[in-house]
Short mmCIF file of C-alpha atoms and ligand atoms in Angstrom, two decimals:
data_model
loop_
_atom_site.label_atom_id
_atom_site.label_comp_id
_atom_site.label_asym_id
_atom_site.label_seq_id
_atom_site.Cartn_x
_atom_site.Cartn_y
_atom_site.Cartn_z
CA MET A 54 -1.83 27.82 -1.97
CA PRO A 55 -2.27 25.40 -0.93
CA PRO A 56 -6.08 23.98 -1.83
CA PRO A 57 -9.11 24.54 0.98
CA PRO A 58 -10.09 21.57 2.83
CA LEU A 59 -14.03 21.21 0.93
CA LEU A 60 -14.80 22.65 -2.64
CA ALA A 61 -17.86 21.78 -3.42
CA ARG A 62 -19.87 22.38 -6.91
CA ALA A 63 -22.80 22.69 -8.41
CA VAL A 64 -23.62 18.90 -6.51
CA HIS A 65 -26.81 17.32 -6.63
CA LYS A 66 -28.10 13.57 -5.92
CA ARG A 67 -31.23 12.20 -5.76
CA TYR A 68 -32.41 9.40 -3.70
CA ALA A 69 -35.50 7.27 -6.28
CA ASP A 70 -37.96 10.42 -6.31
CA THR A 71 -36.60 12.32 -3.55
CA THR A 72 -34.44 15.22 -4.54
CA ALA A 73 -31.76 15.23 -1.61
CA LEU A 74 -28.80 18.02 -3.18
CA ASP A 75 -29.61 20.16 -5.95
CA GLY A 76 -26.56 21.99 -7.09
CA LEU A 77 -24.45 22.64 -3.61
CA ASP A 78 -21.88 24.58 -3.18
CA LEU A 79 -19.71 24.87 -0.49
CA GLU A 80 -16.59 26.00 0.36
CA ILE A 81 -15.06 25.40 3.27
CA ALA A 82 -11.50 27.44 4.69
CA SER A 83 -8.24 26.20 6.46
CA GLY A 84 -8.50 26.40 10.10
CA THR A 85 -12.60 27.57 10.63
CA ILE A 86 -15.27 25.85 12.26
CA HIS A 87 -18.39 26.00 8.68
CA ALA A 88 -22.00 25.48 10.01
CA LEU A 89 -24.13 23.65 7.62
CA LEU A 90 -27.93 24.95 9.06
CA GLY A 91 -31.52 23.41 7.84
CA PRO A 92 -34.07 22.03 8.98
CA ASN A 93 -34.82 18.67 8.98
CA GLY A 94 -34.71 16.88 5.54
CA ALA A 95 -33.32 19.87 3.83
CA GLY A 96 -30.00 17.41 2.73
CA LYS A 97 -27.57 18.43 5.46
CA SER A 98 -26.46 14.54 6.48
CA THR A 99 -26.49 13.34 2.24
CA ALA A 100 -23.79 16.89 1.92
CA VAL A 101 -21.57 15.44 4.43
CA ASN A 102 -22.33 11.57 3.17
CA VAL A 103 -20.66 12.62 -0.08
CA PHE A 104 -18.11 14.99 1.71
CA SER A 105 -16.34 11.80 3.36
CA THR A 106 -17.42 9.49 0.03
CA LEU A 107 -19.93 6.85 1.63
CA THR A 108 -22.79 7.60 -0.88
CA ARG A 109 -21.82 8.68 -4.49
CA HIS A 110 -23.17 12.70 -5.83
CA ASP A 111 -25.00 12.49 -9.11
CA ARG A 112 -23.75 15.38 -10.77
CA GLY A 113 -20.86 17.84 -9.77
CA GLU A 114 -17.70 18.42 -8.23
CA VAL A 115 -16.35 18.16 -4.25
CA LEU A 116 -12.94 18.28 -4.38
CA VAL A 117 -11.00 17.10 -0.07
CA ALA A 118 -8.00 18.45 0.11
CA GLY A 119 -8.19 18.57 -3.47
CA HIS A 120 -9.01 15.08 -4.38
CA ASP A 121 -11.79 14.20 -5.71
CA VAL A 122 -14.04 12.44 -3.33
CA ARG A 123 -14.92 9.67 -6.76
CA ARG A 124 -11.61 8.98 -8.32
CA GLN A 125 -10.16 9.79 -5.48
CA ALA A 126 -11.87 8.24 -2.68
CA ALA A 127 -8.35 6.24 -0.66
CA ARG A 128 -7.06 9.31 -0.53
CA VAL A 129 -10.08 11.98 0.36
CA ARG A 130 -10.28 8.96 3.39
CA ALA A 131 -7.01 10.24 4.44
CA GLU A 132 -7.49 13.16 5.27
CA ILE A 133 -10.97 13.13 6.97
CA GLY A 134 -12.84 12.23 10.36
CA LEU A 135 -16.42 10.80 10.50
CA VAL A 136 -18.64 11.44 13.05
CA GLY A 137 -22.54 10.85 11.77
CA GLN A 138 -25.92 11.09 12.79
CA ALA A 139 -25.27 6.80 14.70
CA THR A 140 -23.23 6.83 17.04
CA ALA A 141 -20.09 4.45 15.78
CA LEU A 142 -19.03 3.70 19.64
CA ASP A 143 -20.03 -0.07 20.71
CA PRO A 144 -21.75 0.64 24.21
CA MET A 145 -20.31 -2.56 26.27
CA LEU A 146 -16.45 -1.61 26.25
CA HIS A 147 -14.94 0.14 27.92
CA GLY A 148 -13.86 4.60 26.29
CA ARG A 149 -10.02 2.97 25.58
CA GLU A 150 -11.46 -0.19 24.69
CA ASN A 151 -13.72 1.69 22.48
CA LEU A 152 -10.56 4.23 20.83
CA VAL A 153 -7.89 1.41 21.12
CA MET A 154 -10.20 -0.48 18.37
CA PHE A 155 -10.73 2.03 16.42
CA GLY A 156 -6.49 3.22 16.20
CA ARG A 157 -5.98 -0.82 15.09
CA LEU A 158 -8.69 -0.36 12.95
CA HIS A 159 -6.87 2.29 10.79
CA GLY A 160 -3.74 0.73 11.56
CA LEU A 161 -1.42 1.61 14.05
CA ALA A 162 0.00 -0.66 15.96
CA ASN A 163 -1.14 -1.87 19.46
CA SER A 164 1.13 0.47 21.69
CA ALA A 165 0.50 3.57 19.28
CA ALA A 166 -3.82 2.82 19.81
CA ARG A 167 -3.19 2.75 23.18
CA ASP A 168 -1.01 6.12 23.32
CA ARG A 169 -3.71 7.89 21.08
CA ALA A 170 -6.27 6.66 23.28
CA ALA A 171 -4.30 7.31 26.21
CA GLU A 172 -4.33 11.77 24.55
CA LEU A 173 -7.50 11.65 23.52
CA LEU A 174 -9.17 10.48 26.22
CA GLU A 175 -7.48 13.16 28.70
CA GLY A 176 -8.01 15.88 26.13
CA PHE A 177 -11.97 15.28 25.94
CA GLY A 178 -12.10 15.20 29.83
CA LEU A 179 -12.35 11.40 29.82
CA ALA A 180 -9.60 9.95 31.48
CA ASP A 181 -10.72 9.34 34.42
CA ALA A 182 -13.92 7.06 32.41
CA ALA A 183 -11.91 5.88 30.54
CA ASP A 184 -12.45 2.50 31.89
CA ARG A 185 -15.51 2.09 32.51
CA LYS A 186 -18.37 0.80 29.62
CA VAL A 187 -19.49 3.31 27.42
CA SER A 188 -22.83 1.83 28.28
CA THR A 189 -22.59 4.00 31.99
CA TYR A 190 -21.31 7.79 29.96
CA SER A 191 -23.54 10.37 29.65
CA GLY A 192 -24.28 12.01 26.23
CA GLY A 193 -22.75 14.09 26.56
CA MET A 194 -19.39 11.83 26.97
CA GLN A 195 -20.56 9.12 24.44
CA ARG A 196 -20.94 12.06 21.73
CA ARG A 197 -16.90 13.52 23.02
CA LEU A 198 -15.61 9.69 22.15
CA ASP A 199 -17.14 9.82 18.99
CA ILE A 200 -15.53 12.82 18.66
CA ALA A 201 -12.05 11.90 19.57
CA ALA A 202 -12.62 7.76 17.68
CA ALA A 203 -13.54 10.08 14.70
CA LEU A 204 -9.55 11.84 15.69
CA ILE A 205 -7.43 8.67 15.48
CA ARG A 206 -5.98 9.68 12.87
CA ARG A 207 -5.54 13.67 13.43
CA PRO A 208 -7.65 14.29 9.73
CA GLY A 209 -7.32 17.59 8.19
CA LEU A 210 -11.49 18.07 8.23
CA LEU A 211 -13.67 16.29 11.00
CA PHE A 212 -17.53 15.98 9.79
CA LEU A 213 -19.95 16.44 12.41
CA ASP A 214 -23.47 15.77 11.88
CA GLU A 215 -25.76 17.49 14.18
CA PRO A 216 -22.72 16.64 17.20
CA THR A 217 -25.72 17.57 20.03
CA THR A 218 -28.72 16.51 18.40
CA GLY A 219 -30.14 15.63 21.45
CA LEU A 220 -28.04 16.58 24.50
CA ASP A 221 -29.25 18.24 27.37
CA PRO A 222 -28.17 21.82 28.09
CA ARG A 223 -24.62 20.47 30.38
CA GLY A 224 -23.97 17.79 27.68
CA ARG A 225 -24.00 20.19 25.12
CA LEU A 226 -21.59 22.81 26.32
CA ASP A 227 -18.81 20.11 26.84
CA VAL A 228 -19.46 19.08 23.46
CA TRP A 229 -18.98 23.13 22.25
CA ALA A 230 -15.94 22.95 24.13
CA ALA A 231 -14.86 20.06 22.71
CA ILE A 232 -15.36 21.42 19.05
CA ARG A 233 -13.06 24.00 20.04
CA ARG A 234 -10.42 21.98 21.01
CA VAL A 235 -10.53 19.84 18.08
CA VAL A 236 -9.71 23.39 16.39
CA GLU A 237 -7.16 25.19 18.25
CA GLN A 238 -5.46 21.60 17.50
CA GLY A 239 -5.46 22.93 13.78
CA THR A 240 -8.22 20.52 12.54
CA THR A 241 -11.03 22.09 9.70
CA VAL A 242 -14.56 21.14 10.77
CA LEU A 243 -17.83 20.87 9.32
CA LEU A 244 -20.30 20.70 11.65
CA THR A 245 -24.48 20.64 10.54
CA THR A 246 -27.22 20.93 12.35
CA GLN A 247 -30.50 21.79 12.79
CA TYR A 248 -29.96 24.90 16.50
CA LEU A 249 -29.63 29.18 15.33
CA ASP A 250 -28.02 29.09 18.99
CA GLU A 251 -24.79 26.69 18.08
CA ALA A 252 -23.91 28.17 14.64
CA ASP A 253 -23.79 31.69 16.32
CA GLN A 254 -21.54 29.93 19.11
CA LEU A 255 -19.35 28.08 17.55
CA ALA A 256 -19.45 28.54 13.75
CA ASP A 257 -17.55 30.86 12.10
CA ARG A 258 -19.58 30.91 9.25
CA ILE A 259 -22.38 29.73 9.12
CA THR A 260 -24.32 28.79 5.18
CA VAL A 261 -27.82 27.85 5.31
CA LEU A 262 -29.49 24.77 3.91
CA GLY A 263 -33.15 24.60 2.47
CA ALA A 264 -33.90 21.88 -0.46
CA GLY A 265 -30.60 20.11 -1.44
CA ARG A 266 -29.37 24.00 -1.56
CA VAL A 267 -27.95 27.12 0.00
CA ILE A 268 -30.60 29.84 0.72
CA ALA A 269 -27.61 31.63 2.21
CA GLU A 270 -24.17 32.18 3.87
CA GLY A 271 -21.81 34.93 5.82
CA THR A 272 -20.79 35.20 9.32
CA ALA A 273 -23.90 35.71 12.29
CA GLY A 274 -23.05 38.90 11.67
CA GLU A 275 -24.32 39.09 7.83
CA LEU A 276 -27.15 36.58 7.87
CA LYS A 277 -28.36 38.94 10.80
CA ASP A 278 -27.66 41.88 8.70
CA GLY A 279 -28.38 40.64 5.28
CA LEU A 280 -32.45 40.68 7.46
CA GLY A 281 -32.27 44.88 7.37
CA GLY A 282 -29.68 45.21 10.85
CA ASP A 283 -31.12 46.97 13.69
CA ARG A 284 -33.28 49.39 14.52
CA VAL A 285 -34.87 51.48 16.52
CA ILE A 286 -38.05 51.41 18.59
CA VAL A 287 -39.39 54.15 20.26
CA THR A 288 -43.35 53.46 21.87
CA VAL A 289 -44.76 56.74 23.90
CA PRO A 290 -47.40 57.31 25.97
CA ASP A 291 -50.10 59.47 23.73
CA ALA A 292 -51.74 60.07 20.76
CA THR A 293 -49.65 63.92 20.59
CA ALA A 294 -46.22 63.23 21.63
CA PHE A 295 -46.94 59.96 18.22
CA ALA A 296 -47.93 62.98 16.44
CA ARG A 297 -44.30 65.20 17.34
CA MET A 298 -42.52 61.51 17.62
CA VAL A 299 -43.76 60.87 13.36
CA ASP A 300 -42.52 65.07 12.32
CA LEU A 301 -39.25 64.75 14.63
CA LEU A 302 -37.61 60.66 13.34
CA ASP A 303 -37.28 59.12 10.15
CA GLY A 304 -38.86 56.04 10.50
CA GLU A 305 -42.13 53.87 10.00
CA PRO A 306 -45.16 54.90 11.70
CA ASP A 307 -47.23 52.47 14.07
CA PRO A 308 -50.02 55.44 15.15
CA ASP A 309 -51.57 51.50 17.06
CA ARG A 310 -49.45 51.01 18.91
CA ARG A 311 -47.64 54.25 19.41
CA GLN A 312 -45.25 53.15 17.88
CA VAL A 313 -41.32 54.32 15.61
CA THR A 314 -39.37 52.36 14.97
CA VAL A 315 -35.89 54.23 13.03
CA ALA A 316 -33.65 51.83 10.58
CA ALA A 317 -30.69 51.86 11.96
CA GLY A 318 -27.71 54.17 9.99
CA PRO A 319 -24.80 52.61 8.76
CA ALA A 320 -22.62 53.76 11.46
CA GLY A 321 -24.51 51.33 13.62
CA GLY A 322 -27.65 50.77 15.44
CA THR A 323 -25.95 52.52 18.60
CA HIS A 324 -25.29 55.76 17.05
CA THR A 325 -28.82 55.41 15.82
CA LEU A 326 -30.80 54.74 18.88
CA MET A 327 -28.05 57.55 20.76
CA THR A 328 -29.12 60.23 17.81
CA VAL A 329 -32.60 58.83 18.58
CA VAL A 330 -32.57 59.69 22.55
CA ARG A 331 -30.49 64.06 21.60
CA SER A 332 -33.18 64.74 19.39
CA LEU A 333 -36.62 63.05 21.60
CA ASP A 334 -34.70 64.85 24.55
CA ALA A 335 -34.56 67.84 23.09
CA ALA A 336 -38.15 68.22 21.29
CA GLY A 337 -39.53 67.83 25.49
CA ILE A 338 -40.11 64.13 24.31
CA ARG A 339 -41.69 62.27 26.54
CA VAL A 340 -40.45 58.04 26.05
CA ASP A 341 -42.46 55.01 27.49
CA ASP A 342 -40.26 52.73 26.09
CA LEU A 343 -36.85 52.72 24.24
CA VAL A 344 -35.10 49.82 22.39
CA LEU A 345 -32.49 48.31 20.59
CA ARG A 346 -33.77 45.61 18.99
CA ARG A 347 -31.08 42.98 16.72
CA PRO A 348 -33.10 40.55 15.07
CA THR A 349 -32.54 37.40 15.63
CA LEU A 350 -31.13 34.42 14.62
CA ASP A 351 -34.08 32.32 14.17
CA GLU A 352 -35.62 35.06 12.32
CA VAL A 353 -33.21 35.77 9.75
CA PHE A 354 -33.44 31.06 9.55
CA LEU A 355 -37.66 31.53 9.58
CA HIS A 356 -36.99 33.97 7.53
CA LEU A 357 -34.73 32.40 4.97
CA THR A 358 -36.34 29.00 4.85
CA ALA A 359 -40.59 30.08 5.41
CA PRO A 360 -42.15 28.35 2.02
CA THR A 361 -43.52 32.09 0.65
CA THR A 362 -40.02 33.53 1.05
CA GLY A 363 -37.63 33.88 -1.91
CA VAL A 364 -34.84 32.79 -2.36
CA SER A 365 -31.98 35.88 -0.83
CA ARG A 366 -28.45 35.28 -1.02
N1 ATP B 128 -30.80 6.95 1.70
C1 ATP B 128 -32.09 7.07 1.04
N2 ATP B 128 -32.92 6.86 0.51
C2 ATP B 128 -34.08 8.00 -0.28
N3 ATP B 128 -34.05 9.22 0.39
C3 ATP B 128 -33.62 9.44 1.37
C4 ATP B 128 -32.00 8.95 1.63
N4 ATP B 128 -31.11 9.88 2.73
C5 ATP B 128 -31.87 10.71 2.78
N5 ATP B 128 -33.66 10.26 1.74
C6 ATP B 128 -33.58 12.10 1.12
O1 ATP B 128 -32.90 13.00 1.08
C7 ATP B 128 -33.77 14.06 1.79
C8 ATP B 128 -32.49 14.82 2.60
O2 ATP B 128 -32.96 13.80 3.01
P1 ATP B 128 -31.35 14.05 4.61
O3 ATP B 128 -31.03 13.32 5.70
O4 ATP B 128 -29.58 14.61 4.16
O5 ATP B 128 -31.52 15.59 5.13
P2 ATP B 128 -31.21 15.78 6.96
O6 ATP B 128 -30.61 17.52 6.22
O7 ATP B 128 -30.10 15.02 7.83
O8 ATP B 128 -32.02 15.77 8.25
P3 ATP B 128 -32.93 15.61 9.87
O9 ATP B 128 -32.36 17.45 10.07
O10 ATP B 128 -33.57 15.67 9.87
O11 ATP B 128 -30.99 14.63 9.95
C9 ATP B 128 -34.61 14.60 2.73
O12 ATP B 128 -35.74 14.17 1.94
C10 ATP B 128 -34.39 12.02 2.74
O13 ATP B 128 -35.49 11.67 3.42
MG1 MG B 129 -29.15 14.15 8.84
#
């Protein structure tokens, strides 16, 4: 089996008195979108910079497609593309000129650079704007061109550091579509984000980073399940009904709200909801409100990154 696009083990990185990475472990599967999710200062950019050979880590091991980022930096650079938090484009050049320049910088002959630029402009929906200055592009268009520039040499692994930060909703959707396209074409993507919905929408797997280490990892669904899974919440109109409901249902009562919360069984939330409805109906208990609640990724994230919460994996 070929080595994974990225394998990081116990990576440490200190800046003066700041520990930016504190034993980071990460493995990315080929052909997937992997999100590194974390708040400001969690170490996302440091991780991407270490993985892309821009920053040297102090301890631990990082292999890109089996190549060591410290000892085989040139091999690693040939494997990767990087879109950093700041744009790499020249705003005074046209979109096409930027891409051709990148192609030339990466050693393509002029005609090859022009062909590749045209192909990328078409693929990223920028053909109509190709011969305008980048300074006239919207934020989403600029970011798409940034991504296109990083793909000039068809890297196997693309790093995107907060690709949609600062974009309006339309721009975000366009960039998401561009990222999905990148993966469809066979490139593996590691993106960093502070946005839960972005990780939820795009990523096959999510690694939650806090203070330079992994605090949780899984699919969006697994992370949500980690917080206790689905719950069915029943509210009844009066105290009598509440007392009867407490006897009937195996859940957590809240007398003030006349509510019982039932954790979903192994058959899932919908099944538990049906069971609850049937038994309430059979007992003739009137219900004010009945909801099936799935923890949101926001709740997972807040729970995991809260300073007072114990670390869980
Ligand atoms: N060049 C540097 N010199 C000193 N400290 C740094 C440097 N780069 C990062 N740090 C510190 O390392 C920690 C991690 O920073 P990093 O930029 O990796 O976080 P981040 O998750 O990318 O944050 P953001 O979401 O704000 O981009 C922070 O405390 C930051 O202040
Ligand atoms: Mg950053």
